mmCIF file of C-alpha atoms in Angstrom:
data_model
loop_
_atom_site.group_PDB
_atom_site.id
_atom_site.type_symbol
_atom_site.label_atom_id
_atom_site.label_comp_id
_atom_site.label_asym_id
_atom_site.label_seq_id
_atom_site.Cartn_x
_atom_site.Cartn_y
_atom_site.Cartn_z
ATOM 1 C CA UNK A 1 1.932 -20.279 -4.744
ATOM 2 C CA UNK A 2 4.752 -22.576 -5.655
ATOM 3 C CA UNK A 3 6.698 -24.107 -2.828
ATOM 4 C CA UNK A 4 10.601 -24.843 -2.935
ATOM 5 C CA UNK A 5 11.115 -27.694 -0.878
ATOM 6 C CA UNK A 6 14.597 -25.608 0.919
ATOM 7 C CA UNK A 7 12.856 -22.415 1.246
ATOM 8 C CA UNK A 8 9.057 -22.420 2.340
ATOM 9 C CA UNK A 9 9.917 -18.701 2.921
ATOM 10 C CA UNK A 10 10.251 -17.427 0.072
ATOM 11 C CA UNK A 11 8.030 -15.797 -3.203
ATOM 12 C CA UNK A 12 6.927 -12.993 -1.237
ATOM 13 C CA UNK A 13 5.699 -15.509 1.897
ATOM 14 C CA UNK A 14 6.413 -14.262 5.331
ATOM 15 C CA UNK A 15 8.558 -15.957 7.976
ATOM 16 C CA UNK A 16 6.793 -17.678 11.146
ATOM 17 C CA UNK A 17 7.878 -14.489 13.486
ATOM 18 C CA UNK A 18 6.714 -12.054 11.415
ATOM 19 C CA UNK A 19 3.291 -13.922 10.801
ATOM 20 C CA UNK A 20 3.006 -14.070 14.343
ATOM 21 C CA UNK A 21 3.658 -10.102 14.861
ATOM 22 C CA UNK A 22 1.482 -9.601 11.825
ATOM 23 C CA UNK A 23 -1.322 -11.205 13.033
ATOM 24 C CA UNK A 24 -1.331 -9.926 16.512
ATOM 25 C CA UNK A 25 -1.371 -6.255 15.643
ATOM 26 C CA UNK A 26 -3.614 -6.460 12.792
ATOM 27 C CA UNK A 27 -6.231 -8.524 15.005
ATOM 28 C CA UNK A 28 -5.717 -6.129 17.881
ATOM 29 C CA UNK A 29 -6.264 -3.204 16.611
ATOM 30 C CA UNK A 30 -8.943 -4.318 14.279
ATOM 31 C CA UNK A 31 -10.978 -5.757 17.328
ATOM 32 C CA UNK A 32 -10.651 -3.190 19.949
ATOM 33 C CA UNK A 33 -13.923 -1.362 19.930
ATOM 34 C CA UNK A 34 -15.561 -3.299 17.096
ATOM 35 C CA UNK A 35 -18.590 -4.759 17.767
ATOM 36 C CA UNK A 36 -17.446 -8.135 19.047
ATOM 37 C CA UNK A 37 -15.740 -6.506 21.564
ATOM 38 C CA UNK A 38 -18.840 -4.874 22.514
ATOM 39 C CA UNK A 39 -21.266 -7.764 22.856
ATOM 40 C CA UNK A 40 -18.686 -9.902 25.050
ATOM 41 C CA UNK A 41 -18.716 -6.613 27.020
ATOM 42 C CA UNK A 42 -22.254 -6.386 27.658
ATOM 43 C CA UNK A 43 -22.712 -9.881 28.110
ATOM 44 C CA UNK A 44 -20.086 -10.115 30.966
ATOM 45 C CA UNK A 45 -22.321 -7.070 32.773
ATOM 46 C CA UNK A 46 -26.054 -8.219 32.264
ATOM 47 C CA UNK A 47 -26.011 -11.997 31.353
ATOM 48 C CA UNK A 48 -27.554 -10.893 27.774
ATOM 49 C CA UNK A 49 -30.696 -12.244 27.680
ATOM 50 C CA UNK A 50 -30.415 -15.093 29.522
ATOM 51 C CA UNK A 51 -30.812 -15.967 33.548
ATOM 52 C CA UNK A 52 -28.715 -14.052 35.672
ATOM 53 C CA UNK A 53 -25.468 -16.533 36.016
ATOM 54 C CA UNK A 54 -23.851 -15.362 39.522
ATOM 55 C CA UNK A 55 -20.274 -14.262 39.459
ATOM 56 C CA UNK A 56 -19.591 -16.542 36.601
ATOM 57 C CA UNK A 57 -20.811 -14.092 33.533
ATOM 58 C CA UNK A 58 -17.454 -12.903 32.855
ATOM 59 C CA UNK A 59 -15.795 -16.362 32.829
ATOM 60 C CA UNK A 60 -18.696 -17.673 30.756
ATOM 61 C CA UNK A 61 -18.796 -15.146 28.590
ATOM 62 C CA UNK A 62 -15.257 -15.095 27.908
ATOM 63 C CA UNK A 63 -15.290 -18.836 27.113
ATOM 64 C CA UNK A 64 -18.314 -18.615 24.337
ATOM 65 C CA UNK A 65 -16.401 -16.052 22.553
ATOM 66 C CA UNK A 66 -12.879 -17.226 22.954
ATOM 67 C CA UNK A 67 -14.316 -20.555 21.693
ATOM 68 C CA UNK A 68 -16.141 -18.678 19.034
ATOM 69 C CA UNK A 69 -12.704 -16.741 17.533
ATOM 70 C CA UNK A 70 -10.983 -19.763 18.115
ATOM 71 C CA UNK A 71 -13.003 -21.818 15.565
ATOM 72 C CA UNK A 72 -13.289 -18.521 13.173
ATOM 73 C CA UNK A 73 -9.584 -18.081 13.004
ATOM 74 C CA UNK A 74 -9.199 -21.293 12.436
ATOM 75 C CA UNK A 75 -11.380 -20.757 9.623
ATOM 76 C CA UNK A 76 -9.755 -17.682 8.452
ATOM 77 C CA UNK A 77 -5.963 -19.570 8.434
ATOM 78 C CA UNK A 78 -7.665 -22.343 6.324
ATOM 79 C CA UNK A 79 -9.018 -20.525 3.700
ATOM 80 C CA UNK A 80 -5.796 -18.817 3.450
ATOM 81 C CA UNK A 81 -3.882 -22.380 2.748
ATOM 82 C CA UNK A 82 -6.854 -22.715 0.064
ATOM 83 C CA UNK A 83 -5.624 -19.502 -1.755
ATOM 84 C CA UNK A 84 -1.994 -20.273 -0.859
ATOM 85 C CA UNK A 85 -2.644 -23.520 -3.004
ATOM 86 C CA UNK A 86 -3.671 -21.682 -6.478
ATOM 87 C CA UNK A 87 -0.954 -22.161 -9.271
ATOM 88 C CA UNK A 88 1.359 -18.834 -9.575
ATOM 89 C CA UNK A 89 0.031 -16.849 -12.850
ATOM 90 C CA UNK A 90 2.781 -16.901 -15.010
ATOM 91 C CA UNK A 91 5.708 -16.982 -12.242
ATOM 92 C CA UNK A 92 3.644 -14.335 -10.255
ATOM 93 C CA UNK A 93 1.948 -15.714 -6.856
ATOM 94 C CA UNK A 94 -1.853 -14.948 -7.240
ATOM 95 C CA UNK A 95 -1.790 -15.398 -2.911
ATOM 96 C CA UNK A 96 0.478 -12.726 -2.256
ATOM 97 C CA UNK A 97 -0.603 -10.335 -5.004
ATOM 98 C CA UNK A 98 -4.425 -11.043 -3.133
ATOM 99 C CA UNK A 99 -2.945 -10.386 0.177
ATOM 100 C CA UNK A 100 -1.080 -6.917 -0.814
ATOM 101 C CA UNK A 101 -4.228 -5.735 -2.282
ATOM 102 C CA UNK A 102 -6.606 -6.932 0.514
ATOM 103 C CA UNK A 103 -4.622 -5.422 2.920
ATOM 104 C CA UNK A 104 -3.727 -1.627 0.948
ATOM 105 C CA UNK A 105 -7.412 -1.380 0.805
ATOM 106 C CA UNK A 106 -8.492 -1.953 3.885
ATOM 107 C CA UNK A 107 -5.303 0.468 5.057
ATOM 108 C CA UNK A 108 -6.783 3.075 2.780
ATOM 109 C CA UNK A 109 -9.921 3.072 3.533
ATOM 110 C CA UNK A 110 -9.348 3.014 7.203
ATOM 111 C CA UNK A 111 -7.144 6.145 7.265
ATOM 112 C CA UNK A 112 -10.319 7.770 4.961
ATOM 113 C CA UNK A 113 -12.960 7.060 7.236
ATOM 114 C CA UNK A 114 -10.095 8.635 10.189
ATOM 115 C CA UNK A 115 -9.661 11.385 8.057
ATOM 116 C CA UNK A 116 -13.524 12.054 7.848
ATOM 117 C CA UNK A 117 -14.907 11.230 11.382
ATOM 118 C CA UNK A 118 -15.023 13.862 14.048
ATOM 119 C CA UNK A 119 -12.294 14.637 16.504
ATOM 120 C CA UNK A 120 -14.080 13.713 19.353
ATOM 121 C CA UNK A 121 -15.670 10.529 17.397
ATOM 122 C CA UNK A 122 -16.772 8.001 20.074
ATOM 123 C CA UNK A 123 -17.087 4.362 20.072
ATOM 124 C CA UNK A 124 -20.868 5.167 20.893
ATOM 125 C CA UNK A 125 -22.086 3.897 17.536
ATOM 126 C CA UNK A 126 -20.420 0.424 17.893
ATOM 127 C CA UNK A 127 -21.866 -0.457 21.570
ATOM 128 C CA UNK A 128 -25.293 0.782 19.942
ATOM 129 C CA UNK A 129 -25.114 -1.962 16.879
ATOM 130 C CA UNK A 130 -24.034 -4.815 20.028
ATOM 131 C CA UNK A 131 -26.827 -3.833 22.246
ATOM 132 C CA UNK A 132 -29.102 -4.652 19.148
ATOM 133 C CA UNK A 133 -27.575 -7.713 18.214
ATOM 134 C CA UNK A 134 -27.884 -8.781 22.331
ATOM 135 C CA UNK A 135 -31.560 -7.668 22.767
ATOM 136 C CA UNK A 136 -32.511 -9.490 19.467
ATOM 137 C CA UNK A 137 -30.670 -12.376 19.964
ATOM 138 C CA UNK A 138 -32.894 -15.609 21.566
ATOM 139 C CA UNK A 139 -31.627 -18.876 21.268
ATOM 140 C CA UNK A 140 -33.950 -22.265 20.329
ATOM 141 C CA UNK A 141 -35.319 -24.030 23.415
ATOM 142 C CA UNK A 142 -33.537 -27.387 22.827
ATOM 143 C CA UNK A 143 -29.949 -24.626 22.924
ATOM 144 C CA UNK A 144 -30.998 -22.688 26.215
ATOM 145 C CA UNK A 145 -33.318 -25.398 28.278
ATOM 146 C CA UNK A 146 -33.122 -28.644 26.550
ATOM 147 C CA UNK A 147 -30.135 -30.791 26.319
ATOM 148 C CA UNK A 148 -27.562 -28.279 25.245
ATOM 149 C CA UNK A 149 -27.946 -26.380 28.245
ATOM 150 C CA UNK A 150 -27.221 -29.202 30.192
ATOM 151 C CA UNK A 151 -23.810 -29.122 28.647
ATOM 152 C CA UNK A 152 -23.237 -25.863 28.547
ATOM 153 C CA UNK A 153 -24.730 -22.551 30.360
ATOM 154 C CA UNK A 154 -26.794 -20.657 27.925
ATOM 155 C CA UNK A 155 -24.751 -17.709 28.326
ATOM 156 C CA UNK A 156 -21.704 -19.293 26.815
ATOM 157 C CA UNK A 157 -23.836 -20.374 23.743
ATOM 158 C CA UNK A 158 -25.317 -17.118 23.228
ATOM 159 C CA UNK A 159 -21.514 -15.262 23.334
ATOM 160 C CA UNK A 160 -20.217 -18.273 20.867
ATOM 161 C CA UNK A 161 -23.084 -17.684 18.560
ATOM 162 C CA UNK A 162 -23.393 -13.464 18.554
ATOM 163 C CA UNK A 163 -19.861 -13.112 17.779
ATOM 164 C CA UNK A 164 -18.786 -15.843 15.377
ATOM 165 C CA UNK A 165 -22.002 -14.408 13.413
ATOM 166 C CA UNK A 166 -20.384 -10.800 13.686
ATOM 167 C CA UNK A 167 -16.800 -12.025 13.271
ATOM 168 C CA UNK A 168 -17.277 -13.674 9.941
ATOM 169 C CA UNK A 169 -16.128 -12.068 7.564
ATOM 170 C CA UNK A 170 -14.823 -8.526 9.019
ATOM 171 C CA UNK A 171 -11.590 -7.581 8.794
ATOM 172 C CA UNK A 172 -9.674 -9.560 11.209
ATOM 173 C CA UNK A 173 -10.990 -13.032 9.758
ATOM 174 C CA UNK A 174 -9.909 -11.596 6.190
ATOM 175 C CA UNK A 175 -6.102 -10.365 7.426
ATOM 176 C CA UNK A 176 -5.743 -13.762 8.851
ATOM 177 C CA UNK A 177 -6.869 -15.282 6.113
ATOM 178 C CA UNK A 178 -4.473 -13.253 3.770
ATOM 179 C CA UNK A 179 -1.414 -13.834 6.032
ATOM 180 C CA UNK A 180 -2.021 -17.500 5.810
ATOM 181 C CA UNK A 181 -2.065 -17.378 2.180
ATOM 182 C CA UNK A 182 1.730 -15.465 2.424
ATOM 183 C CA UNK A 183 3.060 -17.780 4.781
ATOM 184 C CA UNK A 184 1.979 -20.996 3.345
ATOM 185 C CA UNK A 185 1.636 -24.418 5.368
ATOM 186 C CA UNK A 186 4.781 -23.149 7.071
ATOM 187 C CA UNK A 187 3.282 -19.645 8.436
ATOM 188 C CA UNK A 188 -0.626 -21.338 9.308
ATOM 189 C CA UNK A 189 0.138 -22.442 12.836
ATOM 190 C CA UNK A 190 2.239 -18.900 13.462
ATOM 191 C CA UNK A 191 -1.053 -16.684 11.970
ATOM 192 C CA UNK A 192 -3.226 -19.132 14.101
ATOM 193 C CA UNK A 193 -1.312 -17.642 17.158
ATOM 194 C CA UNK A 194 -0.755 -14.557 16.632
ATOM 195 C CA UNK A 195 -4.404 -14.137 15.907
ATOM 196 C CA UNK A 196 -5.880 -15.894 18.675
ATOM 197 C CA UNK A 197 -3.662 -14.375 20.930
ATOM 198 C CA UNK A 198 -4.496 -11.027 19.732
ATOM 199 C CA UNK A 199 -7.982 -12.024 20.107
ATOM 200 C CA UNK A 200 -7.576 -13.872 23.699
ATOM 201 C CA UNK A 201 -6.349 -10.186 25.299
ATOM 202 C CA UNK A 202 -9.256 -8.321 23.467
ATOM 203 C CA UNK A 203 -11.932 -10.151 24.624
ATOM 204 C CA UNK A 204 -10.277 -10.618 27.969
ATOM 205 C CA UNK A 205 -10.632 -6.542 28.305
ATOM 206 C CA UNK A 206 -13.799 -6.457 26.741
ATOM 207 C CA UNK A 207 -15.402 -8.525 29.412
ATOM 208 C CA UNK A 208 -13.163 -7.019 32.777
ATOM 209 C CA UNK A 209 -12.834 -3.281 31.571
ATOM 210 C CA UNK A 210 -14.726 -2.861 28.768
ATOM 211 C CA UNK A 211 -16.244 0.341 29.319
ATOM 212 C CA UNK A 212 -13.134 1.963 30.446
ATOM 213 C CA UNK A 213 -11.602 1.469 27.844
ATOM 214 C CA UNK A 214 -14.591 2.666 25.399
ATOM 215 C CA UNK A 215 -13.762 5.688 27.281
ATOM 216 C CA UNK A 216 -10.563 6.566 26.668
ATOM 217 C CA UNK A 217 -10.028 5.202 22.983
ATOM 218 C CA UNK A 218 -11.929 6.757 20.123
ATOM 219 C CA UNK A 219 -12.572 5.468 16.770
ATOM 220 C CA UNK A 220 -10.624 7.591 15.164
ATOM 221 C CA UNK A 221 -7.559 6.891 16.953
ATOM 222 C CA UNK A 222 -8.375 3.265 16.211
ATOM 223 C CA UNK A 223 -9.127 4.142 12.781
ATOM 224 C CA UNK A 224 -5.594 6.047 11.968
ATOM 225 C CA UNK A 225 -3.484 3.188 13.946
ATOM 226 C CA UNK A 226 -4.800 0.174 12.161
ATOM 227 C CA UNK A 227 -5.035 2.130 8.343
ATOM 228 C CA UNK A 228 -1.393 2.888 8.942
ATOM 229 C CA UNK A 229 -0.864 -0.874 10.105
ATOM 230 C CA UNK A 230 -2.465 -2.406 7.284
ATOM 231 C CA UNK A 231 -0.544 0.074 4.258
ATOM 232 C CA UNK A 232 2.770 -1.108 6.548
ATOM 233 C CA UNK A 233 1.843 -4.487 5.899
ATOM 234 C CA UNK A 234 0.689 -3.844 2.972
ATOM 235 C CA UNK A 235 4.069 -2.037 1.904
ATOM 236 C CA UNK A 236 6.658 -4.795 3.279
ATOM 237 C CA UNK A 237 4.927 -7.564 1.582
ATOM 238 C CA UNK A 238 5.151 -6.237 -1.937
ATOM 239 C CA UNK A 239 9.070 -5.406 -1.017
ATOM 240 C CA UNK A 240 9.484 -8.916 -0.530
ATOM 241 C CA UNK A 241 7.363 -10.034 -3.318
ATOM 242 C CA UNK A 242 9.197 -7.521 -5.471
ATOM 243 C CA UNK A 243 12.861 -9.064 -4.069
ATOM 244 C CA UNK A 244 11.868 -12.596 -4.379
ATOM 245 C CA UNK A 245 10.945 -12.198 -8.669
#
């Protein structure tokens, strides 16, 4: 999208605060229960596959996949700058137009998938899919006895490789990567933080009360919170697009 030199905020982009809000809800409730939340769960309990590591798995685990979001919302916020960079169609920001699309589809076909699943849908299908991923995860020799380890404890390695493989891509990497694209160079740092904040308490649950909270939140609640989120989002942005032409 263009940029005017006295208002970075502006042509549909979204101010700093908001990107920050933005991200933070959209991440949170899009990683609750997924299955990144999952695998950092049963990593902090069992160790994964690796040697049991004391009273440290938690704080181990918690730094492979902080470290792991960390460098995929990173990512995510740069390859929104990328799309933030293509020239405006005819006065009409490609970015944003991307962005409001991206995020009305993922809205609607969250609150579909609510609207089909059972009342008393559990997040039982999600911890199945991590368990897999954990059990058929092994890492190379030279990662978990040679000279990495000595670095690093296997465990963190494992949890920075399982979920930056599961994070890629899904649907908090692509809302981060659409509200950098709205808030251009200005709004990259604010999505970065929102997002890894979001992230940061997630993960921290995940791995000290994960299965409590499996207990008490279904995927359908999930499900109707972040469809209705994302159509919000979804709604607000064209307002401002639609003001700003």
């Amino acid at each position: 999208a263009e940029v005017v030199a006295t208002a970075e905020v502006g042509a549909g982009a979204i101010a700093p605060t908001d990107a920050i809000v933005q991200a933070f809800l959209l991440t949170f409730v899009s990683e609750i229960g997924d299955k990144t939340f999952f695998i950092a769960a049963i990593l902090a309990a069992s160790g994964g596959a690796q040697e049991s590591q004391g009273g440290n798995q938690k704080a181990l685990t918690f730094a492979g996949a902080i470290a792991a979001l960390a460098v995929m919302t990173g990512l995510a916020v740069g390859l929104g700058q990328l799309f933030h960079a293509v020239p405006d169609a005819g006065g009409v920001p490609v970015d944003d137009i991307v962005s409001i699309l991206a995020f009305g589809f993922f809205g609607v076909k969250l609150l579909s998938d609510a609207w089909n699943m059972q009342d008393d849908g559990s997040l039982l299908e999600e911890r199945e899919e991590a368990e897999e991923e954990v059990k058929k995860s092994v890492l190379p020799q030279w990662m978990s006895g040679g000279t990495a380890s000595a670095v690093l404890p296997p465990l963190v390695i494992q949890a920075f490789v399982l979920v930056f493989a599961a994070e890629i891509g899904d649907r908090s990497f692509i809302s981060a990567a659409a509200l950098s694209a709205q808030g251009g160079p200005a709004g990259a740092a604010a999505v970065f933080i929102g997002g890894i904040t979001a992230h940061g308490i997630a993960t921290l649950g995940a791995v000290l009360v994960g299965e409590v909270i499996a207990k008490y939140v279904t995927e359908k609640q999930l499900a109707y919170i972040g469809g209705g989120l994302f159509l919000i989002f979804a709604a607000t942005s064209a307002a401002s697009l639609a003001g700003s032409l």
